[in-house]
Amino acid sequence: MVSERHLWRLRKRPQGDVRDGDLEFLKEPIPALQDGEFLLEVLYLSLDPTNRLWMSDRRQYMPPVDLDAPMRGGVAGRVVASKKQGVSEGEIFFGLGEWADHIVTDGTNYVKAELPKGLPLSEGYGVFGLVGPTAYFGLLHVGKPTQGDVLVVSAASGGVGQIVGQIGKIKGAYVIGIAGGPEKCRALTDEFGFDAAIDYKNEDVGARLDAFAPGGIDINFEQVGGEIMDAVMARMKMFGRMPLCGMISGYNEGETAPGPRNWPLILMQRLTVQGFIIFDFIEHYPAMMRELGGWIAEGRIKSRQDVRVGLDRAVEHLGLLFTGGNKGKLLVEVSPDAARL
Ligand SMILES: NC(=O)c1ccc[n+]([C@@H]2O[C@H](COP(=O)([O-])OP(=O)(O)OC[C@H]3O[C@@H](n4cnc5c(N)ncnc54)[C@H](OP(=O)(O)O)[C@@H]3O)[C@@H](O)[C@H]2O)c1
């Protein structure tokens, strides 16, 4: 059995972009397995915008990662040794783990993966690990789309956004995605079936929204914050809904940006703005797995994963989320076996 593992430890709270020296990549002995524990070989590490929040000590939805502790991250792992009843070698688990190639756990915060048959692990974990449930619950339980609604999604071509737009289409909405660059915008309409796309890096978002949705917007699935959010909020219809999923434009900031500028519109237009965190919906997971899994099996929902190789380059890969360098759900292939599963 393997006796050492590679892992990242958080050494400093980053100021702005994550820099060399904020985290350290190390090789350490794997602690001996105790009764009730099992050893996972990590297959995929999920890199998510929230990783950057966990590195900071700003007020957030769970405790930040302690300095010198292993960096926290979502993982898909395969059991390579077990002293826990009911857990056998070869089984695959998804959970909240560490930026490491091996993890000893008692199973807290892990679930055995039960994926729709025939789905490669990269897609199964890529969709069902975090972004699919986020899109599903955020749109259906918070945004509550109905036939004919105008739905706007920001960070639309990323992991969550691509699925939000496609679920919106299934529910009969007119879907406008906002993304950076012509290639991403083309993928939104041509590959994912969005009705319209706005390239916020090259176009005037407000003017394009006026052109695509002259009657206003019913739902703003917000993932970015800042100026993009302001432009969308200014065009919300009366009683519009705004699931607040993320505000990535501010995650690298030391201080929370002022705003939103058009806060009074929440009052004037009687908007419902609701933040949500995926963990709020755990009890509804089986229903989500059935419905979202069904749409994927029927080919009604497609997804793109952006798989990068090398745990040792995890910090560099994470930066892609903040420059828009990722094309779909960002995963790190930690074990070469992952691609065969
Ligand atoms: N509430 C929850 O439970 C929950 C769960 C998962 C994710 N989230 C949130 O959902 C959002 C998307 O997450 P994801 O995992 O799917 O990531 P992602 O969309 O795959 O990647 C992040 C994307 O955000 C865009 N972006 C980054 N900085 C930006 C900026 N300053 N202005 C405009 N766009 C910017 C980039 O796309 P472009 O190339 O288009 O700029 C980038 O590709 C994040 O805000 C995240 O925090 C929330």
mmCIF file of C-alpha atoms and ligand atoms in Angstrom:
data_model
loop_
_atom_site.group_PDB
_atom_site.id
_atom_site.type_symbol
_atom_site.label_atom_id
_atom_site.label_comp_id
_atom_site.label_asym_id
_atom_site.label_seq_id
_atom_site.Cartn_x
_atom_site.Cartn_y
_atom_site.Cartn_z
ATOM 1 C CA MET A 1 0.000 0.000 0.000
ATOM 2 C CA VAL A 2 1.121 3.519 -0.787
ATOM 3 C CA SER A 3 2.755 5.154 2.242
ATOM 4 C CA GLU A 4 3.177 8.792 1.209
ATOM 5 C CA ARG A 5 0.889 11.374 -0.292
ATOM 6 C CA HIS A 6 1.201 14.692 -2.122
ATOM 7 C CA LEU A 7 -0.890 17.577 -0.852
ATOM 8 C CA TRP A 8 -1.243 21.342 -0.762
ATOM 9 C CA ARG A 9 -1.211 23.276 2.512
ATOM 10 C CA LEU A 10 -2.439 26.863 2.858
ATOM 11 C CA ARG A 11 0.456 28.976 4.169
ATOM 12 C CA LYS A 12 -0.809 32.560 3.744
ATOM 13 C CA ARG A 13 -4.124 34.283 3.131
ATOM 14 C CA PRO A 14 -3.754 35.496 -0.483
ATOM 15 C CA GLN A 15 -4.034 39.210 -1.203
ATOM 16 C CA GLY A 16 -5.677 39.546 -4.609
ATOM 17 C CA ASP A 17 -4.766 36.733 -7.020
ATOM 18 C CA VAL A 18 -3.324 33.601 -5.431
ATOM 19 C CA ARG A 19 0.476 33.837 -5.653
ATOM 20 C CA ASP A 20 3.468 31.539 -5.283
ATOM 21 C CA GLY A 21 4.054 30.900 -1.603
ATOM 22 C CA ASP A 22 0.398 31.307 -0.553
ATOM 23 C CA LEU A 23 0.101 27.516 -0.719
ATOM 24 C CA GLU A 24 2.828 24.875 -0.514
ATOM 25 C CA PHE A 25 2.972 21.518 -2.322
ATOM 26 C CA LEU A 26 4.403 18.782 -0.087
ATOM 27 C CA LYS A 27 5.000 15.055 0.244
ATOM 28 C CA GLU A 28 3.989 13.598 3.611
ATOM 29 C CA PRO A 29 3.498 10.143 5.173
ATOM 30 C CA ILE A 30 -0.063 8.823 5.044
ATOM 31 C CA PRO A 31 -1.362 8.248 8.590
ATOM 32 C CA ALA A 32 -2.105 4.604 9.493
ATOM 33 C CA LEU A 33 -5.747 3.632 8.935
ATOM 34 C CA GLN A 34 -7.796 3.393 12.141
ATOM 35 C CA ASP A 35 -10.936 1.294 12.573
ATOM 36 C CA GLY A 36 -13.844 3.035 10.851
ATOM 37 C CA GLU A 37 -11.615 4.773 8.285
ATOM 38 C CA PHE A 38 -10.777 4.196 4.636
ATOM 39 C CA LEU A 39 -8.118 5.432 2.233
ATOM 40 C CA LEU A 40 -9.141 7.161 -0.978
ATOM 41 C CA GLU A 41 -6.975 7.541 -4.031
ATOM 42 C CA VAL A 42 -8.116 10.861 -5.481
ATOM 43 C CA LEU A 43 -9.140 10.559 -9.139
ATOM 44 C CA TYR A 44 -10.431 14.086 -9.787
ATOM 45 C CA LEU A 45 -10.079 17.282 -7.783
ATOM 46 C CA SER A 46 -12.806 19.838 -8.422
ATOM 47 C CA LEU A 47 -11.551 23.416 -8.664
ATOM 48 C CA ASP A 48 -14.254 25.916 -7.795
ATOM 49 C CA PRO A 49 -14.465 29.686 -7.352
ATOM 50 C CA THR A 50 -15.328 29.091 -3.707
ATOM 51 C CA ASN A 51 -11.804 27.704 -3.127
ATOM 52 C CA ARG A 52 -10.615 31.300 -3.234
ATOM 53 C CA LEU A 53 -13.174 32.307 -0.572
ATOM 54 C CA TRP A 54 -12.055 29.454 1.681
ATOM 55 C CA MET A 55 -8.487 30.774 1.510
ATOM 56 C CA SER A 56 -9.644 34.139 2.892
ATOM 57 C CA ASP A 57 -10.905 34.884 6.380
ATOM 58 C CA ARG A 58 -13.853 36.979 5.227
ATOM 59 C CA ARG A 59 -17.250 36.065 6.667
ATOM 60 C CA GLN A 60 -18.626 33.164 4.607
ATOM 61 C CA TYR A 61 -20.933 30.150 4.640
ATOM 62 C CA MET A 62 -18.434 27.731 6.235
ATOM 63 C CA PRO A 63 -15.198 28.210 8.170
ATOM 64 C CA PRO A 64 -12.185 29.292 6.131
ATOM 65 C CA VAL A 65 -9.291 26.855 5.735
ATOM 66 C CA ASP A 66 -6.916 27.293 8.687
ATOM 67 C CA LEU A 67 -3.401 28.452 7.928
ATOM 68 C CA ASP A 68 -1.041 25.464 7.496
ATOM 69 C CA ALA A 69 -3.997 23.076 7.093
ATOM 70 C CA PRO A 70 -4.437 21.003 3.910
ATOM 71 C CA MET A 71 -6.351 23.005 1.283
ATOM 72 C CA ARG A 72 -10.011 21.959 1.172
ATOM 73 C CA GLY A 73 -11.545 20.821 -2.118
ATOM 74 C CA GLY A 74 -14.199 18.626 -3.687
ATOM 75 C CA VAL A 75 -12.894 15.241 -4.801
ATOM 76 C CA ALA A 76 -13.901 12.028 -6.524
ATOM 77 C CA GLY A 77 -11.861 9.195 -5.078
ATOM 78 C CA ARG A 78 -11.539 5.408 -5.244
ATOM 79 C CA VAL A 79 -11.230 3.300 -2.105
ATOM 80 C CA VAL A 80 -7.810 1.597 -2.021
ATOM 81 C CA ALA A 81 -7.967 0.304 1.575
ATOM 82 C CA SER A 82 -10.774 0.134 4.097
ATOM 83 C CA LYS A 83 -11.231 -0.504 7.798
ATOM 84 C CA LYS A 84 -14.816 0.744 7.653
ATOM 85 C CA GLN A 85 -17.726 -1.650 7.585
ATOM 86 C CA GLY A 86 -19.756 -1.350 4.394
ATOM 87 C CA VAL A 87 -16.967 0.353 2.443
ATOM 88 C CA SER A 88 -15.027 -1.830 0.006
ATOM 89 C CA GLU A 89 -11.976 -1.432 -2.164
ATOM 90 C CA GLY A 90 -12.755 -0.131 -5.649
ATOM 91 C CA GLU A 91 -15.841 1.843 -4.636
ATOM 92 C CA ILE A 92 -15.989 5.470 -5.724
ATOM 93 C CA PHE A 93 -16.895 8.289 -3.358
ATOM 94 C CA PHE A 94 -17.587 11.987 -3.939
ATOM 95 C CA GLY A 95 -17.029 14.424 -1.124
ATOM 96 C CA LEU A 96 -15.460 17.413 0.467
ATOM 97 C CA GLY A 97 -11.817 16.451 0.760
ATOM 98 C CA GLU A 98 -8.422 17.996 0.268
ATOM 99 C CA TRP A 99 -6.101 19.074 -2.512
ATOM 100 C CA ALA A 100 -4.229 15.759 -2.196
ATOM 101 C CA ASP A 101 -3.657 12.531 -4.108
ATOM 102 C CA HIS A 102 -4.637 10.337 -1.140
ATOM 103 C CA ILE A 103 -7.037 11.038 1.714
ATOM 104 C CA VAL A 104 -7.767 9.112 4.915
ATOM 105 C CA THR A 105 -11.365 9.659 6.015
ATOM 106 C CA ASP A 106 -14.075 8.188 8.215
ATOM 107 C CA GLY A 107 -16.554 9.039 5.473
ATOM 108 C CA THR A 108 -17.908 12.269 6.967
ATOM 109 C CA ASN A 109 -18.898 14.594 4.104
ATOM 110 C CA TYR A 110 -18.598 11.796 1.511
ATOM 111 C CA VAL A 111 -21.250 9.890 -0.450
ATOM 112 C CA LYS A 112 -20.882 6.738 -2.476
ATOM 113 C CA ALA A 113 -21.153 7.708 -6.156
ATOM 114 C CA GLU A 114 -24.250 6.343 -7.835
ATOM 115 C CA LEU A 115 -24.138 7.697 -11.337
ATOM 116 C CA PRO A 116 -26.385 7.121 -14.313
ATOM 117 C CA LYS A 117 -25.018 4.131 -16.264
ATOM 118 C CA GLY A 118 -22.656 4.783 -19.149
ATOM 119 C CA LEU A 119 -21.557 8.219 -17.997
ATOM 120 C CA PRO A 120 -17.758 8.680 -17.908
ATOM 121 C CA LEU A 121 -16.522 9.643 -14.447
ATOM 122 C CA SER A 122 -15.281 13.050 -15.662
ATOM 123 C CA GLU A 123 -18.803 13.932 -16.775
ATOM 124 C CA GLY A 124 -20.533 12.190 -13.883
ATOM 125 C CA TYR A 125 -18.405 13.919 -11.293
ATOM 126 C CA GLY A 126 -18.199 17.111 -13.338
ATOM 127 C CA VAL A 127 -21.979 17.436 -13.416
ATOM 128 C CA PHE A 128 -23.180 15.785 -10.206
ATOM 129 C CA GLY A 129 -20.271 16.793 -7.968
ATOM 130 C CA LEU A 130 -21.341 20.410 -7.543
ATOM 131 C CA VAL A 131 -22.359 22.429 -10.558
ATOM 132 C CA GLY A 132 -25.366 20.374 -11.735
ATOM 133 C CA PRO A 133 -27.117 20.378 -8.338
ATOM 134 C CA THR A 134 -26.319 24.099 -7.974
ATOM 135 C CA ALA A 135 -27.878 24.879 -11.344
ATOM 136 C CA TYR A 136 -30.865 22.613 -10.715
ATOM 137 C CA PHE A 137 -31.789 23.821 -7.236
ATOM 138 C CA GLY A 138 -30.857 27.445 -7.796
ATOM 139 C CA LEU A 139 -32.967 27.726 -10.905
ATOM 140 C CA LEU A 140 -35.905 25.453 -10.044
ATOM 141 C CA HIS A 141 -36.273 26.052 -6.296
ATOM 142 C CA VAL A 142 -35.219 29.712 -6.176
ATOM 143 C CA GLY A 143 -35.678 31.148 -9.686
ATOM 144 C CA LYS A 144 -38.861 29.120 -10.374
ATOM 145 C CA PRO A 145 -39.000 29.556 -14.145
ATOM 146 C CA THR A 146 -42.275 29.254 -16.025
ATOM 147 C CA GLN A 147 -43.099 29.059 -19.730
ATOM 148 C CA GLY A 148 -42.140 32.247 -21.553
ATOM 149 C CA ASP A 149 -40.023 33.769 -18.777
ATOM 150 C CA VAL A 150 -36.954 35.712 -19.842
ATOM 151 C CA LEU A 151 -33.988 34.197 -18.005
ATOM 152 C CA VAL A 152 -30.537 35.802 -17.926
ATOM 153 C CA VAL A 153 -27.506 33.805 -16.757
ATOM 154 C CA SER A 154 -24.086 35.336 -16.107
ATOM 155 C CA ALA A 155 -20.830 33.304 -16.229
ATOM 156 C CA ALA A 156 -23.047 31.367 -18.617
ATOM 157 C CA SER A 157 -20.522 29.115 -20.295
ATOM 158 C CA GLY A 158 -18.998 27.819 -17.053
ATOM 159 C CA GLY A 159 -19.860 24.737 -15.047
ATOM 160 C CA VAL A 160 -23.053 26.018 -13.416
ATOM 161 C CA GLY A 161 -24.098 28.447 -16.139
ATOM 162 C CA GLN A 162 -24.202 26.015 -19.045
ATOM 163 C CA ILE A 163 -26.601 23.763 -17.121
ATOM 164 C CA VAL A 164 -28.786 26.621 -15.838
ATOM 165 C CA GLY A 165 -29.444 27.769 -19.394
ATOM 166 C CA GLN A 166 -30.341 24.296 -20.617
ATOM 167 C CA ILE A 167 -32.712 23.653 -17.711
ATOM 168 C CA GLY A 168 -34.233 27.050 -18.455
ATOM 169 C CA LYS A 169 -34.876 25.936 -22.033
ATOM 170 C CA ILE A 170 -36.493 22.703 -20.831
ATOM 171 C CA LYS A 171 -38.826 24.835 -18.686
ATOM 172 C CA GLY A 172 -39.787 26.993 -21.669
ATOM 173 C CA ALA A 173 -37.818 30.138 -20.834
ATOM 174 C CA TYR A 174 -36.173 32.487 -23.316
ATOM 175 C CA VAL A 175 -32.543 32.198 -22.244
ATOM 176 C CA ILE A 176 -29.860 34.852 -22.599
ATOM 177 C CA GLY A 177 -26.314 33.956 -21.509
ATOM 178 C CA ILE A 178 -23.562 36.430 -20.681
ATOM 179 C CA ALA A 179 -19.993 35.207 -21.191
ATOM 180 C CA GLY A 180 -16.527 36.444 -22.064
ATOM 181 C CA GLY A 181 -15.458 36.193 -25.715
ATOM 182 C CA PRO A 182 -16.977 35.191 -29.070
ATOM 183 C CA GLU A 183 -16.013 31.516 -28.797
ATOM 184 C CA LYS A 184 -17.811 31.037 -25.496
ATOM 185 C CA CYS A 185 -20.841 32.940 -26.800
ATOM 186 C CA ARG A 186 -20.990 30.800 -29.926
ATOM 187 C CA ALA A 187 -20.923 27.648 -27.792
ATOM 188 C CA LEU A 188 -23.867 28.970 -25.754
ATOM 189 C CA THR A 189 -26.158 29.291 -28.739
ATOM 190 C CA ASP A 190 -24.794 26.573 -31.038
ATOM 191 C CA GLU A 191 -23.887 23.860 -28.557
ATOM 192 C CA PHE A 192 -26.084 24.490 -25.523
ATOM 193 C CA GLY A 193 -29.187 25.872 -27.258
ATOM 194 C CA PHE A 194 -29.402 29.271 -25.531
ATOM 195 C CA ASP A 195 -31.570 31.757 -27.425
ATOM 196 C CA ALA A 196 -29.024 34.566 -27.272
ATOM 197 C CA ALA A 197 -25.556 35.312 -25.924
ATOM 198 C CA ILE A 198 -23.842 38.535 -24.908
ATOM 199 C CA ASP A 199 -20.066 38.877 -25.005
ATOM 200 C CA TYR A 200 -19.467 41.170 -22.047
ATOM 201 C CA LYS A 201 -15.820 41.648 -23.002
ATOM 202 C CA ASN A 202 -16.671 43.104 -26.412
ATOM 203 C CA GLU A 203 -20.289 44.273 -26.243
ATOM 204 C CA ASP A 204 -22.373 46.762 -24.264
ATOM 205 C CA VAL A 205 -24.290 44.418 -21.955
ATOM 206 C CA GLY A 206 -27.130 46.867 -21.283
ATOM 207 C CA ALA A 207 -27.688 47.639 -24.950
ATOM 208 C CA ARG A 208 -27.668 43.971 -25.909
ATOM 209 C CA LEU A 209 -30.111 43.132 -23.110
ATOM 210 C CA ASP A 210 -32.425 45.871 -24.397
ATOM 211 C CA ALA A 211 -32.222 44.358 -27.868
ATOM 212 C CA PHE A 212 -32.826 40.751 -26.804
ATOM 213 C CA ALA A 213 -35.339 41.429 -24.023
ATOM 214 C CA PRO A 214 -37.130 44.714 -24.763
ATOM 215 C CA GLY A 215 -39.914 43.802 -22.326
ATOM 216 C CA GLY A 216 -37.522 43.174 -19.435
ATOM 217 C CA ILE A 217 -36.156 40.198 -17.511
ATOM 218 C CA ASP A 218 -38.060 37.792 -15.239
ATOM 219 C CA ILE A 219 -35.130 35.881 -13.730
ATOM 220 C CA ASN A 220 -31.518 36.876 -13.236
ATOM 221 C CA PHE A 221 -29.409 33.842 -12.294
ATOM 222 C CA GLU A 222 -26.558 35.870 -10.837
ATOM 223 C CA GLN A 223 -23.042 34.463 -10.670
ATOM 224 C CA VAL A 224 -20.751 37.438 -11.201
ATOM 225 C CA GLY A 225 -21.843 40.620 -9.381
ATOM 226 C CA GLY A 226 -20.471 44.098 -10.123
ATOM 227 C CA GLU A 227 -21.272 45.919 -13.348
ATOM 228 C CA ILE A 228 -22.814 42.913 -15.087
ATOM 229 C CA MET A 229 -25.258 42.443 -12.211
ATOM 230 C CA ASP A 230 -26.097 46.150 -12.236
ATOM 231 C CA ALA A 231 -26.877 46.050 -15.959
ATOM 232 C CA VAL A 232 -29.211 43.065 -15.550
ATOM 233 C CA MET A 233 -30.918 44.330 -12.393
ATOM 234 C CA ALA A 234 -31.706 47.632 -14.101
ATOM 235 C CA ARG A 235 -33.861 45.691 -16.563
ATOM 236 C CA MET A 236 -35.797 43.380 -14.246
ATOM 237 C CA LYS A 237 -39.557 43.152 -14.626
ATOM 238 C CA MET A 238 -41.956 43.759 -11.764
ATOM 239 C CA PHE A 239 -41.828 40.824 -9.284
ATOM 240 C CA GLY A 240 -38.693 39.464 -10.969
ATOM 241 C CA ARG A 241 -36.609 36.807 -9.182
ATOM 242 C CA MET A 242 -32.895 36.801 -8.652
ATOM 243 C CA PRO A 243 -31.254 33.606 -7.394
ATOM 244 C CA LEU A 244 -27.921 34.865 -6.086
ATOM 245 C CA CYS A 245 -25.603 31.966 -6.789
ATOM 246 C CA GLY A 246 -22.205 33.662 -6.793
ATOM 247 C CA MET A 247 -20.339 36.943 -7.156
ATOM 248 C CA ILE A 248 -17.054 35.817 -8.644
ATOM 249 C CA SER A 249 -15.944 39.284 -9.752
ATOM 250 C CA GLY A 250 -15.275 40.125 -6.100
ATOM 251 C CA TYR A 251 -13.660 36.936 -4.758
ATOM 252 C CA ASN A 252 -10.123 38.208 -5.273
ATOM 253 C CA GLU A 253 -10.898 41.556 -3.650
ATOM 254 C CA GLY A 254 -9.692 42.236 -0.131
ATOM 255 C CA GLU A 255 -12.785 44.261 0.682
ATOM 256 C CA THR A 256 -16.356 43.779 -0.458
ATOM 257 C CA ALA A 257 -17.112 46.085 -3.395
ATOM 258 C CA PRO A 258 -19.738 48.773 -2.763
ATOM 259 C CA GLY A 259 -23.105 48.260 -4.393
ATOM 260 C CA PRO A 260 -25.265 47.145 -6.012
ATOM 261 C CA ARG A 261 -25.783 50.621 -7.376
ATOM 262 C CA ASN A 262 -29.423 50.064 -8.207
ATOM 263 C CA TRP A 263 -30.454 48.580 -4.860
ATOM 264 C CA PRO A 264 -33.608 50.805 -4.801
ATOM 265 C CA LEU A 265 -34.943 48.812 -7.775
ATOM 266 C CA ILE A 266 -35.461 45.838 -5.475
ATOM 267 C CA LEU A 267 -38.082 47.990 -3.787
ATOM 268 C CA MET A 268 -39.502 49.724 -6.854
ATOM 269 C CA GLN A 269 -39.801 46.522 -8.899
ATOM 270 C CA ARG A 270 -40.670 44.283 -5.888
ATOM 271 C CA LEU A 271 -37.821 41.907 -6.758
ATOM 272 C CA THR A 272 -37.088 38.728 -4.827
ATOM 273 C CA VAL A 273 -33.340 38.384 -4.331
ATOM 274 C CA GLN A 274 -32.366 35.127 -2.645
ATOM 275 C CA GLY A 275 -28.888 33.889 -1.933
ATOM 276 C CA PHE A 276 -28.556 30.119 -1.731
ATOM 277 C CA ILE A 277 -25.853 27.572 -1.021
ATOM 278 C CA ILE A 278 -26.069 24.121 -2.477
ATOM 279 C CA PHE A 279 -25.928 22.431 0.939
ATOM 280 C CA ASP A 280 -29.400 23.933 1.644
ATOM 281 C CA PHE A 281 -30.947 21.315 -0.633
ATOM 282 C CA ILE A 282 -29.343 18.021 0.457
ATOM 283 C CA GLU A 283 -32.724 16.436 1.306
ATOM 284 C CA HIS A 284 -33.858 16.917 -2.316
ATOM 285 C CA TYR A 285 -30.818 15.201 -3.870
ATOM 286 C CA PRO A 286 -32.517 11.911 -4.842
ATOM 287 C CA ALA A 287 -35.198 13.760 -6.837
ATOM 288 C CA MET A 288 -32.529 15.935 -8.475
ATOM 289 C CA MET A 289 -30.449 12.875 -9.412
ATOM 290 C CA ARG A 290 -33.492 11.276 -11.069
ATOM 291 C CA GLU A 291 -34.592 14.329 -13.024
ATOM 292 C CA LEU A 292 -31.222 15.791 -14.018
ATOM 293 C CA GLY A 293 -29.855 12.277 -14.687
ATOM 294 C CA GLY A 294 -32.867 11.626 -16.925
ATOM 295 C CA TRP A 295 -32.305 14.818 -18.933
ATOM 296 C CA ILE A 296 -28.642 13.880 -19.435
ATOM 297 C CA ALA A 297 -29.513 10.318 -20.471
ATOM 298 C CA GLU A 298 -32.039 11.694 -22.980
ATOM 299 C CA GLY A 299 -29.387 14.029 -24.406
ATOM 300 C CA ARG A 300 -31.413 17.104 -23.402
ATOM 301 C CA ILE A 301 -28.596 18.436 -21.251
ATOM 302 C CA LYS A 302 -25.011 18.494 -22.425
ATOM 303 C CA SER A 303 -22.039 19.509 -20.379
ATOM 304 C CA ARG A 304 -18.456 20.448 -20.995
ATOM 305 C CA GLN A 305 -15.647 19.606 -18.610
ATOM 306 C CA ASP A 306 -12.258 21.259 -18.732
ATOM 307 C CA VAL A 307 -9.888 18.603 -17.380
ATOM 308 C CA ARG A 308 -6.352 19.696 -16.536
ATOM 309 C CA VAL A 309 -3.592 17.319 -15.544
ATOM 310 C CA GLY A 310 -1.389 17.637 -12.498
ATOM 311 C CA LEU A 311 -2.206 18.143 -8.843
ATOM 312 C CA ASP A 312 1.143 19.944 -8.569
ATOM 313 C CA ARG A 313 -0.265 22.689 -10.840
ATOM 314 C CA ALA A 314 -3.565 23.090 -8.970
ATOM 315 C CA VAL A 315 -2.920 26.719 -8.000
ATOM 316 C CA GLU A 316 -2.164 27.653 -11.606
ATOM 317 C CA HIS A 317 -5.291 25.797 -12.779
ATOM 318 C CA LEU A 318 -7.433 27.582 -10.182
ATOM 319 C CA GLY A 319 -6.410 30.920 -11.712
ATOM 320 C CA LEU A 320 -8.252 29.970 -14.910
ATOM 321 C CA LEU A 321 -11.584 30.496 -13.152
ATOM 322 C CA PHE A 322 -10.737 34.148 -12.567
ATOM 323 C CA THR A 323 -9.402 34.922 -16.051
ATOM 324 C CA GLY A 324 -12.093 32.963 -17.890
ATOM 325 C CA GLY A 325 -9.450 30.505 -19.125
ATOM 326 C CA ASN A 326 -11.636 27.495 -18.283
ATOM 327 C CA LYS A 327 -14.064 26.125 -20.847
ATOM 328 C CA GLY A 328 -16.629 24.282 -18.760
ATOM 329 C CA LYS A 329 -16.436 22.655 -15.347
ATOM 330 C CA LEU A 330 -12.819 22.759 -14.184
ATOM 331 C CA LEU A 331 -11.393 19.464 -12.905
ATOM 332 C CA VAL A 332 -7.883 18.308 -12.173
ATOM 333 C CA GLU A 333 -7.081 14.742 -13.180
ATOM 334 C CA VAL A 334 -5.098 13.589 -10.164
ATOM 335 C CA SER A 335 -4.743 9.905 -11.054
ATOM 336 C CA PRO A 336 -4.116 8.765 -14.640
ATOM 337 C CA ASP A 337 -6.684 5.993 -14.008
ATOM 338 C CA ALA A 338 -9.444 8.618 -13.824
ATOM 339 C CA ALA A 339 -9.813 8.942 -17.588
ATOM 340 C CA ARG A 340 -10.509 5.202 -17.935
ATOM 341 C CA LEU A 341 -13.446 5.234 -15.503
HETATM 342 N N1 LIG B 1 -24.253 29.015 -4.297
HETATM 343 C C1 LIG B 1 -23.648 27.851 -4.485
HETATM 344 O O1 LIG B 1 -23.917 26.866 -3.782
HETATM 345 C C2 LIG B 1 -22.624 27.730 -5.580
HETATM 346 C C3 LIG B 1 -22.115 26.479 -5.967
HETATM 347 C C4 LIG B 1 -21.204 26.427 -7.030
HETATM 348 C C5 LIG B 1 -20.806 27.605 -7.672
HETATM 349 N N2 LIG B 1 -21.313 28.798 -7.232
HETATM 350 C C6 LIG B 1 -20.946 30.060 -7.888
HETATM 351 O O2 LIG B 1 -21.324 29.972 -9.250
HETATM 352 C C7 LIG B 1 -20.452 30.768 -10.041
HETATM 353 C C8 LIG B 1 -19.903 29.920 -11.189
HETATM 354 O O3 LIG B 1 -19.152 28.846 -10.647
HETATM 355 P P1 LIG B 1 -18.592 27.695 -11.605
HETATM 356 O O4 LIG B 1 -17.994 26.676 -10.723
HETATM 357 O O5 LIG B 1 -19.613 27.280 -12.573
HETATM 358 O O6 LIG B 1 -17.393 28.460 -12.343
HETATM 359 P P2 LIG B 1 -17.250 28.680 -13.896
HETATM 360 O O7 LIG B 1 -18.428 29.497 -14.340
HETATM 361 O O8 LIG B 1 -16.972 27.396 -14.571
HETATM 362 O O9 LIG B 1 -15.930 29.565 -13.968
HETATM 363 C C9 LIG B 1 -15.927 30.873 -13.541
HETATM 364 C C10 LIG B 1 -16.236 31.817 -14.734
HETATM 365 O O10 LIG B 1 -16.587 33.085 -14.221
HETATM 366 C C11 LIG B 1 -16.303 34.057 -15.183
HETATM 367 N N3 LIG B 1 -15.660 35.196 -14.516
HETATM 368 C C12 LIG B 1 -14.569 35.181 -13.706
HETATM 369 N N4 LIG B 1 -14.262 36.421 -13.286
HETATM 370 C C13 LIG B 1 -15.195 37.242 -13.844
HETATM 371 C C14 LIG B 1 -15.422 38.646 -13.799
HETATM 372 N N5 LIG B 1 -14.621 39.475 -13.075
HETATM 373 N N6 LIG B 1 -16.457 39.162 -14.513
HETATM 374 C C15 LIG B 1 -17.252 38.346 -15.250
HETATM 375 N N7 LIG B 1 -17.094 37.015 -15.337
HETATM 376 C C16 LIG B 1 -16.084 36.465 -14.638
HETATM 377 C C17 LIG B 1 -15.361 33.428 -16.218
HETATM 378 O O11 LIG B 1 -16.113 33.219 -17.408
HETATM 379 P P3 LIG B 1 -16.014 34.253 -18.652
HETATM 380 O O12 LIG B 1 -14.963 33.731 -19.549
HETATM 381 O O13 LIG B 1 -17.381 34.205 -19.212
HETATM 382 O O14 LIG B 1 -15.635 35.573 -18.065
HETATM 383 C C18 LIG B 1 -15.039 32.068 -15.608
HETATM 384 O O15 LIG B 1 -14.840 31.082 -16.583
HETATM 385 C C19 LIG B 1 -19.392 31.323 -9.090
HETATM 386 O O16 LIG B 1 -19.775 32.627 -8.700
HETATM 387 C C20 LIG B 1 -19.468 30.384 -7.912
HETATM 388 O O17 LIG B 1 -19.033 30.972 -6.718
HETATM 389 C C21 LIG B 1 -22.201 28.879 -6.212
#
